[in-house]
C-alpha positions as a printed Julia matrix, in Angstrom:
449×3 Matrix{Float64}:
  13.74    1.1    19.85
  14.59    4.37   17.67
  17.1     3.82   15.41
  19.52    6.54   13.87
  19.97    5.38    9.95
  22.47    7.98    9.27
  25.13    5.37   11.57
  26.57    1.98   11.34
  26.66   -0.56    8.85
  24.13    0.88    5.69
  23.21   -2.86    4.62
  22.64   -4.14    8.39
  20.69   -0.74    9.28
  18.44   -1.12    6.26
  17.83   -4.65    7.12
  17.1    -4.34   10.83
  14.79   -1.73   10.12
  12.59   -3.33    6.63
  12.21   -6.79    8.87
   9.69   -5.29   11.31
   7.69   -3.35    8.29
   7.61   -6.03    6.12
   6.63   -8.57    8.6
   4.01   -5.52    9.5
   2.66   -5.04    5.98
   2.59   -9.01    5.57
   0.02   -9.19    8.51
  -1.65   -6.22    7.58
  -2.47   -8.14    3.87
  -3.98  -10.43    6.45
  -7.05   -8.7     7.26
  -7.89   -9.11    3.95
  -6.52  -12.23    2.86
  -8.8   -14.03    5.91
 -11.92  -12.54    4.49
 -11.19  -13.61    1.11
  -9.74  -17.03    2.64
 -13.15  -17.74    5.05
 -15.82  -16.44    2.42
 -14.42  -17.71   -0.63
 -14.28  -21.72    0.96
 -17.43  -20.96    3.08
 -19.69  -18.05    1.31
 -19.1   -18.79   -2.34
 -18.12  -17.46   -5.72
 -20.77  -14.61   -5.37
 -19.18  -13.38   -2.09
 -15.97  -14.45   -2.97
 -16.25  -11.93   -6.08
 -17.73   -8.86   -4.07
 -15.21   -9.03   -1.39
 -12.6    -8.95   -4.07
 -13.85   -5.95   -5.35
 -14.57   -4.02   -2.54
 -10.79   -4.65   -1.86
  -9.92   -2.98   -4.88
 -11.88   -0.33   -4.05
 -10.79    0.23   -0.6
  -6.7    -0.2    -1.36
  -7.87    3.05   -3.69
  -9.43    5.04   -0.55
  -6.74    3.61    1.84
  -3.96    5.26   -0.55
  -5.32    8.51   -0.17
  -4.63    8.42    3.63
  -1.34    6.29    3.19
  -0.06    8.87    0.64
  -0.47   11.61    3.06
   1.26    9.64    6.19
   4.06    8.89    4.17
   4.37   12.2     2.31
   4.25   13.36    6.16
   6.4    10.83    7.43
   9.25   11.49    4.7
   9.79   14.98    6.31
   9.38   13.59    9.87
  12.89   11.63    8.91
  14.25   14.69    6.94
  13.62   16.63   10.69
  15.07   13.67   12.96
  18.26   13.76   10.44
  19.01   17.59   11.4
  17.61   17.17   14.75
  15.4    19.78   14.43
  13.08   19.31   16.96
  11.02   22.26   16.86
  10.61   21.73   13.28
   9.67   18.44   13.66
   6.81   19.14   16.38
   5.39   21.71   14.01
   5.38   19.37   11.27
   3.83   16.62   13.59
   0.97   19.44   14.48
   0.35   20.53   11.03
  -0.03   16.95    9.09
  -1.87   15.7    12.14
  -4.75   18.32   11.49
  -4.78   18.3     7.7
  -4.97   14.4     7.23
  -8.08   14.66    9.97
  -9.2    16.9     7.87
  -9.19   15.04    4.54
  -9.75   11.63    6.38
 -13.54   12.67    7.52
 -13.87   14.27    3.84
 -13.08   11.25    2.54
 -15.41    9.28    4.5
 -18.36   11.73    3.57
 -17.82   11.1     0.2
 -17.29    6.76    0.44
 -20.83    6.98    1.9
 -22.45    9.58   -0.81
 -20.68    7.6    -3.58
 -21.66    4.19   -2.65
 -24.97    3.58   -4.72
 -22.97    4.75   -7.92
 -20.22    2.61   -7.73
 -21.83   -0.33   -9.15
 -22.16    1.27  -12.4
 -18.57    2.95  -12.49
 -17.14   -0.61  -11.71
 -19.42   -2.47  -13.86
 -20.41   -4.93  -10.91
 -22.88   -7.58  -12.26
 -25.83   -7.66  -10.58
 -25.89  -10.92   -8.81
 -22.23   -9.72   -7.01
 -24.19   -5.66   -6.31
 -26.19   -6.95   -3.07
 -23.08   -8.44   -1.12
 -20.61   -5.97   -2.69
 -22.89   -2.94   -1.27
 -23.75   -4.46    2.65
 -19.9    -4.53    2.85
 -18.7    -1.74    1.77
 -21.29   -0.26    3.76
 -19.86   -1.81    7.03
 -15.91   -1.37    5.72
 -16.51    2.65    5.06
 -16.79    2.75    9.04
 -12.95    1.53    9.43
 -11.6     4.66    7.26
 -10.54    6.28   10.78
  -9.12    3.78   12.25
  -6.54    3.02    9.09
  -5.7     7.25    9.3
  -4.94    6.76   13.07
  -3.02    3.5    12.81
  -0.86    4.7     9.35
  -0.33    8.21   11.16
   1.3     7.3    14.4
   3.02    4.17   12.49
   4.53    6.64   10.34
   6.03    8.87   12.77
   7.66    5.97   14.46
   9.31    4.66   11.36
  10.28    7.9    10.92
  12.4     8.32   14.3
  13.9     5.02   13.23
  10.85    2.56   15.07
   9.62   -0.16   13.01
   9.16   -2.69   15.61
   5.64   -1.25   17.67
   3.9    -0.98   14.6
   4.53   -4.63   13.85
   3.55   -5.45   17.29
   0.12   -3.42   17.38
  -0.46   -5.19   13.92
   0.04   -8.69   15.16
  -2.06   -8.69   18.12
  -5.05   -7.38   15.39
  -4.61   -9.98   12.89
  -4.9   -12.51   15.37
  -8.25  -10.9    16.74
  -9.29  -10.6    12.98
  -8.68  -14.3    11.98
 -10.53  -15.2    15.14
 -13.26  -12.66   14.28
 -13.61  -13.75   10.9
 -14.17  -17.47   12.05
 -16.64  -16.32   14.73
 -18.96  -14.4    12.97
 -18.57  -16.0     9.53
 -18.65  -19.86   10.47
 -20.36  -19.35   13.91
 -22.42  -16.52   13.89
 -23.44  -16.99   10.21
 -23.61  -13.2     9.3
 -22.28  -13.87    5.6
 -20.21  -11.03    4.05
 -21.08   -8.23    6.07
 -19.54  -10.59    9.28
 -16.27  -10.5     7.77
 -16.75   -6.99    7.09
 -17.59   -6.0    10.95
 -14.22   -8.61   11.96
 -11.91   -6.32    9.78
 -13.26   -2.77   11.03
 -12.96   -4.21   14.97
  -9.43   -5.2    14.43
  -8.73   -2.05   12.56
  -9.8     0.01   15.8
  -7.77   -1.64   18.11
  -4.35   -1.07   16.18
  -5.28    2.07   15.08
  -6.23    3.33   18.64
  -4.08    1.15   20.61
  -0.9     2.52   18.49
  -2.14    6.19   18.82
  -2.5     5.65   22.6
   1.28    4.5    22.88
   2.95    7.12   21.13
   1.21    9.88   22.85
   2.15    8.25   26.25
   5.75    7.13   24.86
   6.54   10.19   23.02
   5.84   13.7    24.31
   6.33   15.71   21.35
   3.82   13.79   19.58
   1.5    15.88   22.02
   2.03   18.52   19.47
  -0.86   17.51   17.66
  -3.2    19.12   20.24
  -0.92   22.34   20.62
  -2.27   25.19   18.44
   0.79   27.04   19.19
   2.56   24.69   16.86
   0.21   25.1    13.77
   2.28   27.3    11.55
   1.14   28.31    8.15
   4.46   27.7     6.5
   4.09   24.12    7.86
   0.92   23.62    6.44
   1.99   24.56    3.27
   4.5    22.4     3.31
   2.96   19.6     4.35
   0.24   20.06    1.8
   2.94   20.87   -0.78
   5.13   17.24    0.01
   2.44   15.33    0.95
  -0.03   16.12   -1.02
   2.45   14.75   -4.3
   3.06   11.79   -2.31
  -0.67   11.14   -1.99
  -1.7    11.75   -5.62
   0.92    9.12   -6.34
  -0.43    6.77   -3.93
  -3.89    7.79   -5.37
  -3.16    7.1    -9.05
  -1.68    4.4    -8.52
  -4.51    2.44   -7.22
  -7.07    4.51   -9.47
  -5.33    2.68  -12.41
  -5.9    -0.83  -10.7
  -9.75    0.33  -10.24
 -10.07    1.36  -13.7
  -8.51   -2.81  -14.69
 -10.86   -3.76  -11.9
 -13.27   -2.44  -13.84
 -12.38   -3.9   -17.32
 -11.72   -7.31  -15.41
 -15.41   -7.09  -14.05
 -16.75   -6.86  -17.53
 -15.2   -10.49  -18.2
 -17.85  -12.26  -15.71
 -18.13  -13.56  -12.41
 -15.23  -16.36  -13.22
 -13.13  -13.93  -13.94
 -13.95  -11.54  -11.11
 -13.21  -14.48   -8.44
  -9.92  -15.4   -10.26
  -8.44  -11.69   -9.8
  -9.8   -11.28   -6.29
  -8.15  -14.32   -5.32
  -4.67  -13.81   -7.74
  -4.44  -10.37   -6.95
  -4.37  -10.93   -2.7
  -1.51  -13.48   -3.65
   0.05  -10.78   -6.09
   0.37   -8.21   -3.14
   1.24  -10.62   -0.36
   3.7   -11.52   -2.74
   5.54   -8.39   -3.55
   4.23   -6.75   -0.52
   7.51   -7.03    1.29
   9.89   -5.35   -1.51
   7.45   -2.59   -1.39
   8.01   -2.29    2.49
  11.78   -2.14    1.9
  10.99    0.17   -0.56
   9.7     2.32    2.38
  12.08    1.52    4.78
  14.63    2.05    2.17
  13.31    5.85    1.58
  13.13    6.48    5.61
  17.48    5.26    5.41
  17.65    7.92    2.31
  15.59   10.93    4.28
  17.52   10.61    7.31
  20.87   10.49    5.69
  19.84   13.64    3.7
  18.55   15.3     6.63
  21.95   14.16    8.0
  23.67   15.62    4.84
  25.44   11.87    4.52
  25.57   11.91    0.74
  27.99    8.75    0.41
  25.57    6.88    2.42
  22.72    7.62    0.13
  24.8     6.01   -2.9
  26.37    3.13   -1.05
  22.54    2.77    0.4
  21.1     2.78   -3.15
  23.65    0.43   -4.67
  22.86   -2.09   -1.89
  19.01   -1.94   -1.94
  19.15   -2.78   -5.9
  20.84   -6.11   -5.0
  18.66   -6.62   -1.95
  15.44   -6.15   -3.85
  16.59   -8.05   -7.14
  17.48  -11.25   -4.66
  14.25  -11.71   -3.16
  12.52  -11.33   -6.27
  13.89  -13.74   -8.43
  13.08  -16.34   -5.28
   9.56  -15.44   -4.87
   8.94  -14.91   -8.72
  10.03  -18.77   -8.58
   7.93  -19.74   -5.77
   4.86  -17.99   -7.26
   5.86  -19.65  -10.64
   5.97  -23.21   -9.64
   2.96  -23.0    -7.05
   0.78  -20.96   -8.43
  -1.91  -23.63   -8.73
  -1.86  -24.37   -5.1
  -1.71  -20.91   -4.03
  -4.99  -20.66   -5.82
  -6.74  -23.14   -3.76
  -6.17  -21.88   -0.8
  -8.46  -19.36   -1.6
 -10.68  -20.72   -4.41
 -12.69  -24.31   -3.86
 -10.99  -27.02   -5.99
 -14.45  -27.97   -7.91
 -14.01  -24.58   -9.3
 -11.66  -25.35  -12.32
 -11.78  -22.28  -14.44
 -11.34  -19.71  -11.7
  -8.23  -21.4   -10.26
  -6.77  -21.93  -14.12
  -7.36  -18.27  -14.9
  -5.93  -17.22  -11.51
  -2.8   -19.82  -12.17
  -2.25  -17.9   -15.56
  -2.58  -14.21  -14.38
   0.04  -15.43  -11.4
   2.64  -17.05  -13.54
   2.6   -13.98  -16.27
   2.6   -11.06  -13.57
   4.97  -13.45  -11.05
   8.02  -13.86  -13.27
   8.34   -9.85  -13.54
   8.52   -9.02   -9.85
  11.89   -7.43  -10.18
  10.32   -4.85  -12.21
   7.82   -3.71   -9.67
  10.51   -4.11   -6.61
  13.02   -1.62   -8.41
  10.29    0.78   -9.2
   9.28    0.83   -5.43
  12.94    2.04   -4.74
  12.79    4.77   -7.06
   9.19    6.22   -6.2
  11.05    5.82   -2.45
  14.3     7.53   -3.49
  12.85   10.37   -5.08
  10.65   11.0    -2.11
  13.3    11.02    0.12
  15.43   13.73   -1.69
  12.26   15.64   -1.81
  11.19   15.7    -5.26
   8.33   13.66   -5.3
   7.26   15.47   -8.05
   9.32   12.69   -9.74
   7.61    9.95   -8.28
   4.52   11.2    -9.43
   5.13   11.53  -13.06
   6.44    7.43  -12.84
   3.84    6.65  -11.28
   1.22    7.92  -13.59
   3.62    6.96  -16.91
   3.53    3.45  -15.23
  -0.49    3.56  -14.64
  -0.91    5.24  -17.85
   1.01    2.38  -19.85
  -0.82   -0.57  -17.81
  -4.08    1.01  -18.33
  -3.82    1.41  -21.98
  -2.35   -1.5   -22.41
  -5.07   -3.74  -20.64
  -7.53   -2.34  -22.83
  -6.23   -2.54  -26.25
  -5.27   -5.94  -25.72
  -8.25   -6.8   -24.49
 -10.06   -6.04  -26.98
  -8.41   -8.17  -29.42
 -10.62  -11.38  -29.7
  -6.86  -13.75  -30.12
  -5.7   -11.88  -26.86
  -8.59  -11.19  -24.49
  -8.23  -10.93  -20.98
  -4.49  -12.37  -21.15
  -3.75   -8.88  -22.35
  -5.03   -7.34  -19.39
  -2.4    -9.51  -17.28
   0.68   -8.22  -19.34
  -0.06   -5.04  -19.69
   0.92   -4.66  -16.0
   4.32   -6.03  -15.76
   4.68   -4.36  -19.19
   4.29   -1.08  -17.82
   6.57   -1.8   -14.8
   9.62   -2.26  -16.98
   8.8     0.73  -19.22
   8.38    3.03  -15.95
  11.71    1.61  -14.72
  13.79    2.34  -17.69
  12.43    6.38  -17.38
  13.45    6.47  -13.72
  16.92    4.54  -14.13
  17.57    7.3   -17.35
  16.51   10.23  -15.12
  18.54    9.23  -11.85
  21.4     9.09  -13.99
  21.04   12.37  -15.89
  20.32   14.2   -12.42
  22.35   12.36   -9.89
  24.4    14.81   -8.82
  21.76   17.3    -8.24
  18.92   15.42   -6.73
  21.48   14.5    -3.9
  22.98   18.29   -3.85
  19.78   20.39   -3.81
  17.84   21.18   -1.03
  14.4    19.72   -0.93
  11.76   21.2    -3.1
   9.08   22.06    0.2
């Protein structure tokens, strides 16, 4: 199932390997979208508000490990590309331990922090009690999503996007049935759909581990001490480290809207919750191929294949623009009845505010799919350094944005909806200028590690 992106055809291999992820990511947005699905229609706007904003919370924790795995797994395809396999086991070794490391430092911290994060996100008080029983309950998955986006990583990087997508299947199912169970059935309320989401986290995070081990011998590394090298450590820390404060950021900015959304009132609240689950399962796939896209770039670098790098840029512009433009016209014309899947039709003014937030940020999704190809192609040519500073421009703008507007009685929350795609097109424009400036050198250089 590996598959070597430096050969063939650059749109088919780009193609053949985004499928499985984005079909992967899509059922991964379903562990959340069934708990939002099952306790908004069942549980109520209360729940239906603090499971919305315990998923804003946790996409921000979840980064920190994703930014790490796919700092890590960036270098994984620069290795595979110069088939280098002795660097590549000491690379495997080295990220394994430090992303253990932060992973159980970053649980410690979910479970000191949890009583003051109802004042830092401004959660009313009638929302705190449900909020606080599931994050309690989520905060015990955090090891199972290192495990499952660690040893997914290193497969996509070795060209395998298809086992991830399989291990992911089999646990949505067992969530959605989960979900039902103890939910409908077992009527344990929120923190039911909590303990659903955490069991089917488990098995794909230890199921996948389990396979590559047994599939892949030099994945064994990460119990060899002999391959823990300092220089690899560095390295790792150094790559992925940039790649996780991107990650990071980026979701710290949608915390801190989270935040200002919250002080709008529980209507409010349950509108993004359910508009913003549609918003990611919406764009979720052009951010895969974003991915998948920077995996083609790092093994072609590795690979030194520099005209396959330009012809593979040129095509994943047209790729990404395509499938935007149809689902920022699906979202568009069905926003309303995207809404009530999730929201109870008796509740008018959430579904109206959610239709309004999905039609302004829905007919800009080109923005945000052409900005996931540049935070992945600076990644890949190892400066991302550069994705970084986008990211935080982009953040920086949206966040800004959302508040002055705001604040301006004509405007209110509206504002907070355009300041994002807003700061998508601005961050775009300063990537676009800078690839052009440094083309030749970003694809010359060596990687900065």
């Amino acid at each position: 199932m590996n598959r070597d992106l430096s050969k063939g055809s650059v749109v088919k291999s780009m193609l053949l390997f985004a499928i499985p992820m984005i079909l992967g990511d899509l059922l991964q947005q379903c562990y959340n979208i069934a708990d939002t699905l099952i306790v908004g229609q069942f549980l109520g706007e209360k729940a239906l508000a603090a499971v919305g904003s315990s998923f804003t919370l946790m996409t921000f924790i979840t980064s920190i490990i994703l930014g790490l795995c796919i700092g890590s797994g960036v270098l994984f395809s620069i290795r595979f590309g110069q088939r280098d396999e002795n660097g590549l086991k000491e690379d495997i070794c080295a990220s394994f331990f430090f992303i253990t490391a932060v992973t159980i430092l970053l649980n410690i911290i979910a479970y000191i922090s949890l009583s003051g994060l109802r004042t830092f996100l401004r959660v009313p008080e009638e929302v705190w009690g449900d909020m606080r029983e599931y994050l309690f309950i989520i905060f015990m998955g955090i090891p199972a999503v290192f495990l499952y986006n660690y040893f997914a990583s290193y497969l996509r990087a070795i060209g395998n996007s298809v086992i991830p997508l399989l291990f992911l299947a089999v646990s949505s199912i067992l969530n959605i049935i989960l979900d039902l169970w103890f939910v409908i059935g077992l009527k344990l309320g929120v923190a039911g759909a909590a303990q659903a989401t955490v069991i089917s986290q488990y098995l794909s995070g230890v199921g996948i581990m389990v396979y590559t081990l047994m599939r892949y011998k030099q994945v064994c590394a990460i119990w060899k001490i002999r391959y823990l090298k300092k220089e690899r450590i560095r390295e790792i820390i150094s790559f992925s480290m940039l790649t996780c404060i991107q990650q990071s950021v980026m979701n710290l900015g949608i915390l801190m809207v989270q935040g200002l959304v919250n002080s709008f009132g529980t209507v409010v609240m349950a509108a993004f919750a359910a508009a913003v689950k549609i918003d990611a399962f919406a764009y979720m796939p052009v951010q895969d191929f974003g991915n998948a896209f920077s995996t083609f770039i790092a093994q072609n670098y590795g690979a030194k294949e520099k005209k396959r790098i330009q012809q593979g840029l040129k095509a994943a512009v047209r790729i990404s623009a395509i499938f935007c433009v149809v689902v920022s016209a699906f979202v568009y014309i069905f926003a309303k009845p995207l809404m009530m899947i999730f929201v109870d039709a008796k509740e008018t003014a959430i579904i109206m505010e959610g239709v309004r937030y999905l039609r302004i940020e829905g007919a800009f999704y080109i923005g945000i799919g052409w900005l996931f190809l540049l935070y992945g192609l600076y990644r890949a040519l190892g400066r991302p350094g550069m994705s970084v500073i986008l990211t935080v421009f982009s953040l920086g703008t949206r966040v800004a944005l959302a508040y002055i507007l705001s604040a301006i009685p004509a405007i209110g929350v509206v504002g907070i909806w355009w300041s994002i795609p807003i700061g998508w097109a601005l961050a775009d424009i300063v990537g676009l200028l800078y690839y052009e400036i440094k083309k030749q050198n970003l694809v010359e250089k060596e990687p900065e590690m």
